[in-house]
Amino acid sequence: MGRAPCCDKANVKKGPWSPEEDAALKAYIEKNGTGGNWIALPQKIGLKRCGKSCRLRWLNYLRPNIKHGGFTEEEDNIICSLYISIGSRWSIIAAQLPGRTDNDIKNYWNTRLKKKLLGRRKQSNFNTKDTNNGIEENSYSNALSTSALERLQLHMQLQSLQNPFSFYNNPALWPKLHPFQEKMIQTLQSLSDGSNPVMQNALTFPHVEQGQKDEFYKRHHDGAKIDNPQIHLLENIPESNNEAPFVASGSNNPMHSSLAPITEAIEQTNNVGYQQVGSLQTELDDILNYRTIAYVPQEDNQIAEFDCFKEMNDSKDSLIWWSNDSDTKSASSNSWDSSTPTALLTQGMFQDYELRYSL
DNA sequence: AAATCAAGCAACCGCCGTCGC
DNA sequence: AGCGACGGCGGTTGCTTGATT
């Protein structure tokens, strides 16, 4: 049983608004206000538009002090940071950026920022094989939509920014780590007894329905439930602080990018909030400036470093985060690459993400 | 010059929460 | 408490425009 439509669709105009319609709507609202009833508004004005459409037009384009385009670097940082913290809660993000609308920010994120953050990759190289361990992953790749993999990549990357090991609760799936990294992770695991808010944060999936979350934790944590502290984290940001509410934790140490969030987690388990977001801010600054360093396992088990984003400015788009496949043939494509991370493509992982994304 | 492709963006759709009756 | 109306929101669609072949 569906609900009644908000208006008579047959007698409602759709599509772009004409200047006359804009003028009529604007004039009426400026003179009379919305009257608290958007559904009745178009009738009063004499517009053949759905009330929701009027509301959207007013909120996104006609109301005063709306800004379009020309996002500043500071706005980029805020959007990215908040996206990592709370996900696609565009209205909340928009509330932090005066003059910006949720729709504008959403479009900006989807068309530009996301690519800036994660890089643009080829689309065609979808059915790659795992060249490291010989496991063929085609079946899994085929079973997933490109969109789902993009979201998977994005979420994994963002999760890794927030806490580099947050999305793999099974260390056996991880790529070989630098001994120091392994030691740090062991230390953190020992702290992860459910009382540590940082570790809770690391295991949080902000977009998942509670039922899915429960299922996930049932499988991985013996049913232990964890609230979503990321919301609390955001709430800890004082309203008066209109400047970036972050504490920078910059470092010239090449280990910084992958380990700073971990070390900070250890140091600041009793002070979650700014500092953790601050490390994110530093990561974002690096990424937005194409400086992020990452570590990948090599065949000789030595640690190699590469500059994830160094070629983005060349519009070569040859970013390769986690795949050893340096297929430069496709470097000029503007599409997202759906090739899968070597060490991460396991059935278990996709099962986990299937829970989250209704693949 | 025409066709094709990709990016950007405005607008729509449908779900969900809230509120009033 | 139940129901319907409405507003708000996020995801998605489809049109427009510019770039590339």
mmCIF file of N, CA, C and O in Angstrom, chain A residues 32-108:
data_model
loop_
_atom_site.group_PDB
_atom_site.id
_atom_site.type_symbol
_atom_site.label_atom_id
_atom_site.label_comp_id
_atom_site.label_asym_id
_atom_site.label_seq_id
_atom_site.Cartn_x
_atom_site.Cartn_y
_atom_site.Cartn_z
ATOM 1 N N ASN A 32 5.143 37.056 1.553
ATOM 2 C CA ASN A 32 4.213 36.365 2.448
ATOM 3 C C ASN A 32 4.845 35.233 3.263
ATOM 4 O O ASN A 32 4.178 34.653 4.121
ATOM 5 N N GLY A 33 6.071 34.869 2.934
ATOM 6 C CA GLY A 33 6.650 33.697 3.587
ATOM 7 C C GLY A 33 6.066 32.429 2.975
ATOM 8 O O GLY A 33 5.241 32.491 2.047
ATOM 9 N N THR A 34 6.497 31.327 3.499
ATOM 10 C CA THR A 34 6.008 30.059 2.939
ATOM 11 C C THR A 34 4.664 29.675 3.518
ATOM 12 O O THR A 34 3.990 28.782 3.008
ATOM 13 N N GLY A 35 4.278 30.308 4.592
ATOM 14 C CA GLY A 35 2.996 29.964 5.208
ATOM 15 C C GLY A 35 3.010 28.611 5.890
ATOM 16 O O GLY A 35 1.972 28.112 6.300
ATOM 17 N N GLY A 36 4.192 28.039 5.986
ATOM 18 C CA GLY A 36 4.294 26.762 6.686
ATOM 19 C C GLY A 36 3.689 25.585 5.937
ATOM 20 O O GLY A 36 3.505 24.519 6.502
ATOM 21 N N ASN A 37 3.374 25.799 4.698
ATOM 22 C CA ASN A 37 2.764 24.704 3.936
ATOM 23 C C ASN A 37 3.203 24.778 2.477
ATOM 24 O O ASN A 37 2.629 25.515 1.666
ATOM 25 N N TRP A 38 4.208 23.998 2.175
ATOM 26 C CA TRP A 38 4.745 24.028 0.818
ATOM 27 C C TRP A 38 3.771 23.429 -0.177
ATOM 28 O O TRP A 38 3.732 23.829 -1.348
ATOM 29 N N ILE A 39 3.010 22.471 0.259
ATOM 30 C CA ILE A 39 2.094 21.794 -0.668
ATOM 31 C C ILE A 39 1.047 22.763 -1.199
ATOM 32 O O ILE A 39 0.678 22.728 -2.380
ATOM 33 N N ALA A 40 0.592 23.652 -0.322
ATOM 34 C CA ALA A 40 -0.459 24.584 -0.742
ATOM 35 C C ALA A 40 0.102 25.799 -1.465
ATOM 36 O O ALA A 40 -0.652 26.528 -2.135
ATOM 37 N N LEU A 41 1.413 26.002 -1.337
ATOM 38 C CA LEU A 41 2.017 27.220 -1.864
ATOM 39 C C LEU A 41 1.822 27.416 -3.372
ATOM 40 O O LEU A 41 1.404 28.506 -3.798
ATOM 41 N N PRO A 42 2.130 26.426 -4.193
ATOM 42 C CA PRO A 42 2.007 26.662 -5.635
ATOM 43 C C PRO A 42 0.597 27.059 -6.064
ATOM 44 O O PRO A 42 0.449 27.863 -6.995
ATOM 45 N N GLN A 43 -0.397 26.547 -5.397
ATOM 46 C CA GLN A 43 -1.768 26.935 -5.737
ATOM 47 C C GLN A 43 -1.993 28.414 -5.452
ATOM 48 O O GLN A 43 -2.589 29.129 -6.253
ATOM 49 N N LYS A 44 -1.460 28.843 -4.312
ATOM 50 C CA LYS A 44 -1.638 30.251 -3.945
ATOM 51 C C LYS A 44 -0.965 31.171 -4.952
ATOM 52 O O LYS A 44 -1.457 32.251 -5.259
ATOM 53 N N ILE A 45 0.183 30.728 -5.434
ATOM 54 C CA ILE A 45 0.934 31.574 -6.369
ATOM 55 C C ILE A 45 0.401 31.427 -7.788
ATOM 56 O O ILE A 45 0.573 32.311 -8.619
ATOM 57 N N GLY A 46 -0.236 30.316 -8.049
ATOM 58 C CA GLY A 46 -0.699 30.052 -9.402
ATOM 59 C C GLY A 46 0.335 29.323 -10.244
ATOM 60 O O GLY A 46 0.332 29.406 -11.475
ATOM 61 N N LEU A 47 1.231 28.631 -9.551
ATOM 62 C CA LEU A 47 2.250 27.860 -10.263
ATOM 63 C C LEU A 47 1.798 26.420 -10.421
ATOM 64 O O LEU A 47 1.250 25.831 -9.486
ATOM 65 N N LYS A 48 2.041 25.869 -11.572
ATOM 66 C CA LYS A 48 1.724 24.457 -11.770
ATOM 67 C C LYS A 48 2.932 23.615 -11.407
ATOM 68 O O LYS A 48 3.522 22.918 -12.236
ATOM 69 N N ARG A 49 3.303 23.725 -10.155
ATOM 70 C CA ARG A 49 4.463 22.992 -9.660
ATOM 71 C C ARG A 49 4.099 22.241 -8.402
ATOM 72 O O ARG A 49 3.204 22.638 -7.657
ATOM 73 N N CYS A 50 4.811 21.168 -8.182
ATOM 74 C CA CYS A 50 4.660 20.425 -6.939
ATOM 75 C C CYS A 50 5.229 21.266 -5.785
ATOM 76 O O CYS A 50 6.201 21.999 -5.949
ATOM 77 N N GLY A 51 4.597 21.161 -4.645
ATOM 78 C CA GLY A 51 5.061 21.910 -3.489
ATOM 79 C C GLY A 51 6.492 21.586 -3.119
ATOM 80 O O GLY A 51 7.283 22.471 -2.757
ATOM 81 N N LYS A 52 6.817 20.339 -3.258
ATOM 82 C CA LYS A 52 8.190 19.940 -2.954
ATOM 83 C C LYS A 52 9.173 20.584 -3.914
ATOM 84 O O LYS A 52 10.285 20.956 -3.536
ATOM 85 N N SER A 53 8.733 20.689 -5.159
ATOM 86 C CA SER A 53 9.593 21.302 -6.157
ATOM 87 C C SER A 53 9.816 22.776 -5.826
ATOM 88 O O SER A 53 10.935 23.293 -5.962
ATOM 89 N N CYS A 54 8.750 23.440 -5.365
ATOM 90 C CA CYS A 54 8.877 24.843 -4.958
ATOM 91 C C CYS A 54 9.858 24.973 -3.793
ATOM 92 O O CYS A 54 10.719 25.868 -3.782
ATOM 93 N N ARG A 55 9.704 24.100 -2.837
ATOM 94 C CA ARG A 55 10.584 24.142 -1.673
ATOM 95 C C ARG A 55 12.042 23.989 -2.092
ATOM 96 O O ARG A 55 12.927 24.727 -1.666
ATOM 97 N N LEU A 56 12.273 22.990 -2.950
ATOM 98 C CA LEU A 56 13.635 22.720 -3.400
ATOM 99 C C LEU A 56 14.202 23.919 -4.160
ATOM 100 O O LEU A 56 15.354 24.324 -3.963
ATOM 101 N N ARG A 57 13.377 24.501 -5.019
ATOM 102 C CA ARG A 57 13.835 25.638 -5.808
ATOM 103 C C ARG A 57 14.187 26.815 -4.909
ATOM 104 O O ARG A 57 15.196 27.499 -5.117
ATOM 105 N N TRP A 58 13.347 27.028 -3.927
ATOM 106 C CA TRP A 58 13.593 28.141 -3.014
ATOM 107 C C TRP A 58 14.858 27.901 -2.186
ATOM 108 O O TRP A 58 15.735 28.756 -2.102
ATOM 109 N N LEU A 59 14.932 26.729 -1.621
ATOM 110 C CA LEU A 59 16.055 26.449 -0.726
ATOM 111 C C LEU A 59 17.388 26.409 -1.464
ATOM 112 O O LEU A 59 18.412 26.852 -0.949
ATOM 113 N N ASN A 60 17.366 25.885 -2.665
ATOM 114 C CA ASN A 60 18.629 25.667 -3.359
ATOM 115 C C ASN A 60 19.065 26.847 -4.233
ATOM 116 O O ASN A 60 20.246 26.973 -4.540
ATOM 117 N N TYR A 61 18.106 27.689 -4.658
ATOM 118 C CA TYR A 61 18.502 28.726 -5.617
ATOM 119 C C TYR A 61 17.931 30.108 -5.369
ATOM 120 O O TYR A 61 18.571 31.093 -5.707
ATOM 121 N N LEU A 62 16.770 30.193 -4.818
ATOM 122 C CA LEU A 62 16.125 31.501 -4.760
ATOM 123 C C LEU A 62 16.323 32.228 -3.433
ATOM 124 O O LEU A 62 16.286 33.450 -3.400
ATOM 125 N N ARG A 63 16.503 31.507 -2.375
ATOM 126 C CA ARG A 63 16.616 32.198 -1.097
ATOM 127 C C ARG A 63 17.902 33.026 -1.076
ATOM 128 O O ARG A 63 18.853 32.723 -1.799
ATOM 129 N N PRO A 64 17.912 34.048 -0.238
ATOM 130 C CA PRO A 64 19.052 34.968 -0.227
ATOM 131 C C PRO A 64 20.344 34.295 0.246
ATOM 132 O O PRO A 64 20.310 33.299 0.964
ATOM 133 N N ASN A 65 21.456 34.887 -0.162
ATOM 134 C CA ASN A 65 22.786 34.497 0.321
ATOM 135 C C ASN A 65 23.192 33.083 -0.066
ATOM 136 O O ASN A 65 23.915 32.426 0.677
ATOM 137 N N ILE A 66 22.683 32.633 -1.193
ATOM 138 C CA ILE A 66 23.124 31.331 -1.682
ATOM 139 C C ILE A 66 24.389 31.513 -2.515
ATOM 140 O O ILE A 66 24.471 32.391 -3.354
ATOM 141 N N LYS A 67 25.358 30.651 -2.248
ATOM 142 C CA LYS A 67 26.593 30.660 -3.031
ATOM 143 C C LYS A 67 26.591 29.462 -3.960
ATOM 144 O O LYS A 67 26.189 28.368 -3.576
ATOM 145 N N HIS A 68 27.062 29.664 -5.161
ATOM 146 C CA HIS A 68 27.205 28.547 -6.089
ATOM 147 C C HIS A 68 28.627 28.473 -6.614
ATOM 148 O O HIS A 68 29.200 29.490 -7.001
ATOM 149 N N GLY A 69 29.158 27.267 -6.646
ATOM 150 C CA GLY A 69 30.492 27.072 -7.200
ATOM 151 C C GLY A 69 31.567 27.760 -6.371
ATOM 152 O O GLY A 69 31.307 28.280 -5.285
ATOM 153 N N GLY A 70 32.771 27.732 -6.915
ATOM 154 C CA GLY A 70 33.876 28.424 -6.267
ATOM 155 C C GLY A 70 34.148 27.976 -4.842
ATOM 156 O O GLY A 70 34.378 28.781 -3.945
ATOM 157 N N PHE A 71 34.137 26.672 -4.649
ATOM 158 C CA PHE A 71 34.442 26.148 -3.316
ATOM 159 C C PHE A 71 35.901 26.450 -2.970
ATOM 160 O O PHE A 71 36.793 26.253 -3.794
ATOM 161 N N THR A 72 36.108 26.915 -1.770
ATOM 162 C CA THR A 72 37.471 27.216 -1.337
ATOM 163 C C THR A 72 38.137 25.961 -0.787
ATOM 164 O O THR A 72 37.477 24.961 -0.506
ATOM 165 N N GLU A 73 39.454 26.055 -0.625
ATOM 166 C CA GLU A 73 40.191 24.926 -0.059
ATOM 167 C C GLU A 73 39.706 24.591 1.348
ATOM 168 O O GLU A 73 39.609 23.432 1.737
ATOM 169 N N GLU A 74 39.408 25.644 2.083
ATOM 170 C CA GLU A 74 38.929 25.427 3.443
ATOM 171 C C GLU A 74 37.598 24.683 3.421
ATOM 172 O O GLU A 74 37.373 23.774 4.220
ATOM 173 N N GLU A 75 36.753 25.065 2.484
ATOM 174 C CA GLU A 75 35.470 24.364 2.364
ATOM 175 C C GLU A 75 35.690 22.916 1.953
ATOM 176 O O GLU A 75 35.013 22.007 2.452
ATOM 177 N N ASP A 76 36.630 22.712 1.037
ATOM 178 C CA ASP A 76 36.972 21.337 0.648
ATOM 179 C C ASP A 76 37.350 20.512 1.875
ATOM 180 O O ASP A 76 36.890 19.390 2.059
ATOM 181 N N ASN A 77 38.208 21.088 2.689
ATOM 182 C CA ASN A 77 38.677 20.362 3.867
ATOM 183 C C ASN A 77 37.541 20.047 4.812
ATOM 184 O O ASN A 77 37.455 18.947 5.365
ATOM 185 N N ILE A 78 36.676 21.022 5.003
ATOM 186 C CA ILE A 78 35.559 20.796 5.920
ATOM 187 C C ILE A 78 34.643 19.707 5.385
ATOM 188 O O ILE A 78 34.223 18.807 6.113
ATOM 189 N N ILE A 79 34.362 19.781 4.102
ATOM 190 C CA ILE A 79 33.473 18.775 3.511
ATOM 191 C C ILE A 79 34.084 17.388 3.660
ATOM 192 O O ILE A 79 33.429 16.436 4.084
ATOM 193 N N CYS A 80 35.360 17.282 3.298
ATOM 194 C CA CYS A 80 36.016 15.972 3.379
ATOM 195 C C CYS A 80 36.051 15.461 4.818
ATOM 196 O O CYS A 80 35.773 14.294 5.083
ATOM 197 N N SER A 81 36.422 16.325 5.707
ATOM 198 C CA SER A 81 36.520 15.896 7.099
ATOM 199 C C SER A 81 35.167 15.435 7.629
ATOM 200 O O SER A 81 35.068 14.400 8.290
ATOM 201 N N LEU A 82 34.158 16.218 7.333
ATOM 202 C CA LEU A 82 32.832 15.844 7.831
ATOM 203 C C LEU A 82 32.322 14.587 7.145
ATOM 204 O O LEU A 82 31.660 13.757 7.769
ATOM 205 N N TYR A 83 32.650 14.441 5.875
ATOM 206 C CA TYR A 83 32.208 13.233 5.180
ATOM 207 C C TYR A 83 32.824 12.003 5.835
ATOM 208 O O TYR A 83 32.179 10.981 6.022
ATOM 209 N N ILE A 84 34.093 12.119 6.174
ATOM 210 C CA ILE A 84 34.747 10.992 6.832
ATOM 211 C C ILE A 84 34.122 10.734 8.197
ATOM 212 O O ILE A 84 33.938 9.596 8.610
ATOM 213 N N SER A 85 33.774 11.798 8.873
ATOM 214 C CA SER A 85 33.227 11.633 10.210
ATOM 215 C C SER A 85 31.801 11.108 10.194
ATOM 216 O O SER A 85 31.457 10.219 10.960
ATOM 217 N N ILE A 86 30.984 11.652 9.331
ATOM 218 C CA ILE A 86 29.555 11.332 9.433
ATOM 219 C C ILE A 86 28.958 10.767 8.161
ATOM 220 O O ILE A 86 27.780 10.428 8.139
ATOM 221 N N GLY A 87 29.770 10.664 7.106
ATOM 222 C CA GLY A 87 29.234 10.119 5.876
ATOM 223 C C GLY A 87 28.415 11.143 5.098
ATOM 224 O O GLY A 87 28.603 12.338 5.248
ATOM 225 N N SER A 88 27.509 10.624 4.300
ATOM 226 C CA SER A 88 26.786 11.491 3.362
ATOM 227 C C SER A 88 25.594 12.175 4.020
ATOM 228 O O SER A 88 24.485 12.129 3.510
ATOM 229 N N ARG A 89 25.854 12.809 5.121
ATOM 230 C CA ARG A 89 24.800 13.588 5.775
ATOM 231 C C ARG A 89 24.901 15.018 5.272
ATOM 232 O O ARG A 89 25.383 15.916 5.960
ATOM 233 N N TRP A 90 24.453 15.194 4.055
ATOM 234 C CA TRP A 90 24.732 16.449 3.353
ATOM 235 C C TRP A 90 24.109 17.652 4.041
ATOM 236 O O TRP A 90 24.665 18.752 4.000
ATOM 237 N N SER A 91 22.968 17.453 4.619
ATOM 238 C CA SER A 91 22.322 18.595 5.268
ATOM 239 C C SER A 91 23.135 19.062 6.467
ATOM 240 O O SER A 91 23.244 20.259 6.728
ATOM 241 N N ILE A 92 23.715 18.113 7.188
ATOM 242 C CA ILE A 92 24.547 18.479 8.332
ATOM 243 C C ILE A 92 25.817 19.168 7.856
ATOM 244 O O ILE A 92 26.253 20.175 8.414
ATOM 245 N N ILE A 93 26.393 18.604 6.813
ATOM 246 C CA ILE A 93 27.609 19.210 6.263
ATOM 247 C C ILE A 93 27.310 20.623 5.759
ATOM 248 O O ILE A 93 28.061 21.558 6.013
ATOM 249 N N ALA A 94 26.161 20.751 5.082
ATOM 250 C CA ALA A 94 25.800 22.065 4.543
ATOM 251 C C ALA A 94 25.602 23.081 5.660
ATOM 252 O O ALA A 94 25.881 24.273 5.490
ATOM 253 N N ALA A 95 25.146 22.603 6.802
ATOM 254 C CA ALA A 95 24.910 23.508 7.924
ATOM 255 C C ALA A 95 26.209 24.133 8.427
ATOM 256 O O ALA A 95 26.187 25.184 9.075
ATOM 257 N N GLN A 96 27.326 23.472 8.135
ATOM 258 C CA GLN A 96 28.622 24.012 8.568
ATOM 259 C C GLN A 96 29.191 24.996 7.559
ATOM 260 O O GLN A 96 30.231 25.596 7.809
ATOM 261 N N LEU A 97 28.540 25.093 6.404
ATOM 262 C CA LEU A 97 29.058 25.958 5.349
ATOM 263 C C LEU A 97 27.986 26.963 4.958
ATOM 264 O O LEU A 97 27.142 26.673 4.118
ATOM 265 N N PRO A 98 28.019 28.129 5.536
ATOM 266 C CA PRO A 98 27.003 29.137 5.267
ATOM 267 C C PRO A 98 26.892 29.452 3.778
ATOM 268 O O PRO A 98 27.904 29.648 3.115
ATOM 269 N N GLY A 99 25.684 29.495 3.287
ATOM 270 C CA GLY A 99 25.466 29.827 1.884
ATOM 271 C C GLY A 99 25.511 28.644 0.954
ATOM 272 O O GLY A 99 25.187 28.747 -0.221
ATOM 273 N N ARG A 100 25.911 27.511 1.476
ATOM 274 C CA ARG A 100 25.972 26.298 0.646
ATOM 275 C C ARG A 100 24.746 25.428 0.903
ATOM 276 O O ARG A 100 24.286 25.318 2.038
ATOM 277 N N THR A 101 24.278 24.782 -0.127
ATOM 278 C CA THR A 101 23.135 23.891 0.035
ATOM 279 C C THR A 101 23.591 22.445 0.021
ATOM 280 O O THR A 101 24.654 22.120 -0.517
ATOM 281 N N ASP A 102 22.774 21.616 0.603
ATOM 282 C CA ASP A 102 23.135 20.197 0.631
ATOM 283 C C ASP A 102 23.264 19.625 -0.775
ATOM 284 O O ASP A 102 24.151 18.842 -1.067
ATOM 285 N N ASN A 103 22.377 20.082 -1.643
ATOM 286 C CA ASN A 103 22.427 19.584 -3.023
ATOM 287 C C ASN A 103 23.731 19.997 -3.702
ATOM 288 O O ASN A 103 24.361 19.200 -4.408
ATOM 289 N N ASP A 104 24.117 21.218 -3.487
ATOM 290 C CA ASP A 104 25.351 21.729 -4.080
ATOM 291 C C ASP A 104 26.556 20.938 -3.581
ATOM 292 O O ASP A 104 27.427 20.534 -4.365
ATOM 293 N N ILE A 105 26.594 20.736 -2.298
ATOM 294 C CA ILE A 105 27.718 20.013 -1.707
ATOM 295 C C ILE A 105 27.734 18.570 -2.184
ATOM 296 O O ILE A 105 28.781 18.004 -2.503
ATOM 297 N N LYS A 106 26.566 18.004 -2.255
ATOM 298 C CA LYS A 106 26.469 16.614 -2.727
ATOM 299 C C LYS A 106 26.988 16.493 -4.157
ATOM 300 O O LYS A 106 27.784 15.601 -4.470
ATOM 301 N N ASN A 107 26.533 17.409 -5.003
ATOM 302 C CA ASN A 107 27.002 17.378 -6.387
ATOM 303 C C ASN A 107 28.503 17.622 -6.452
ATOM 304 O O ASN A 107 29.213 16.960 -7.216
ATOM 305 N N TYR A 108 28.963 18.562 -5.677
ATOM 306 C CA TYR A 108 30.386 18.893 -5.674
ATOM 307 C C TYR A 108 31.222 17.695 -5.230
ATOM 308 O O TYR A 108 32.255 17.373 -5.815
#
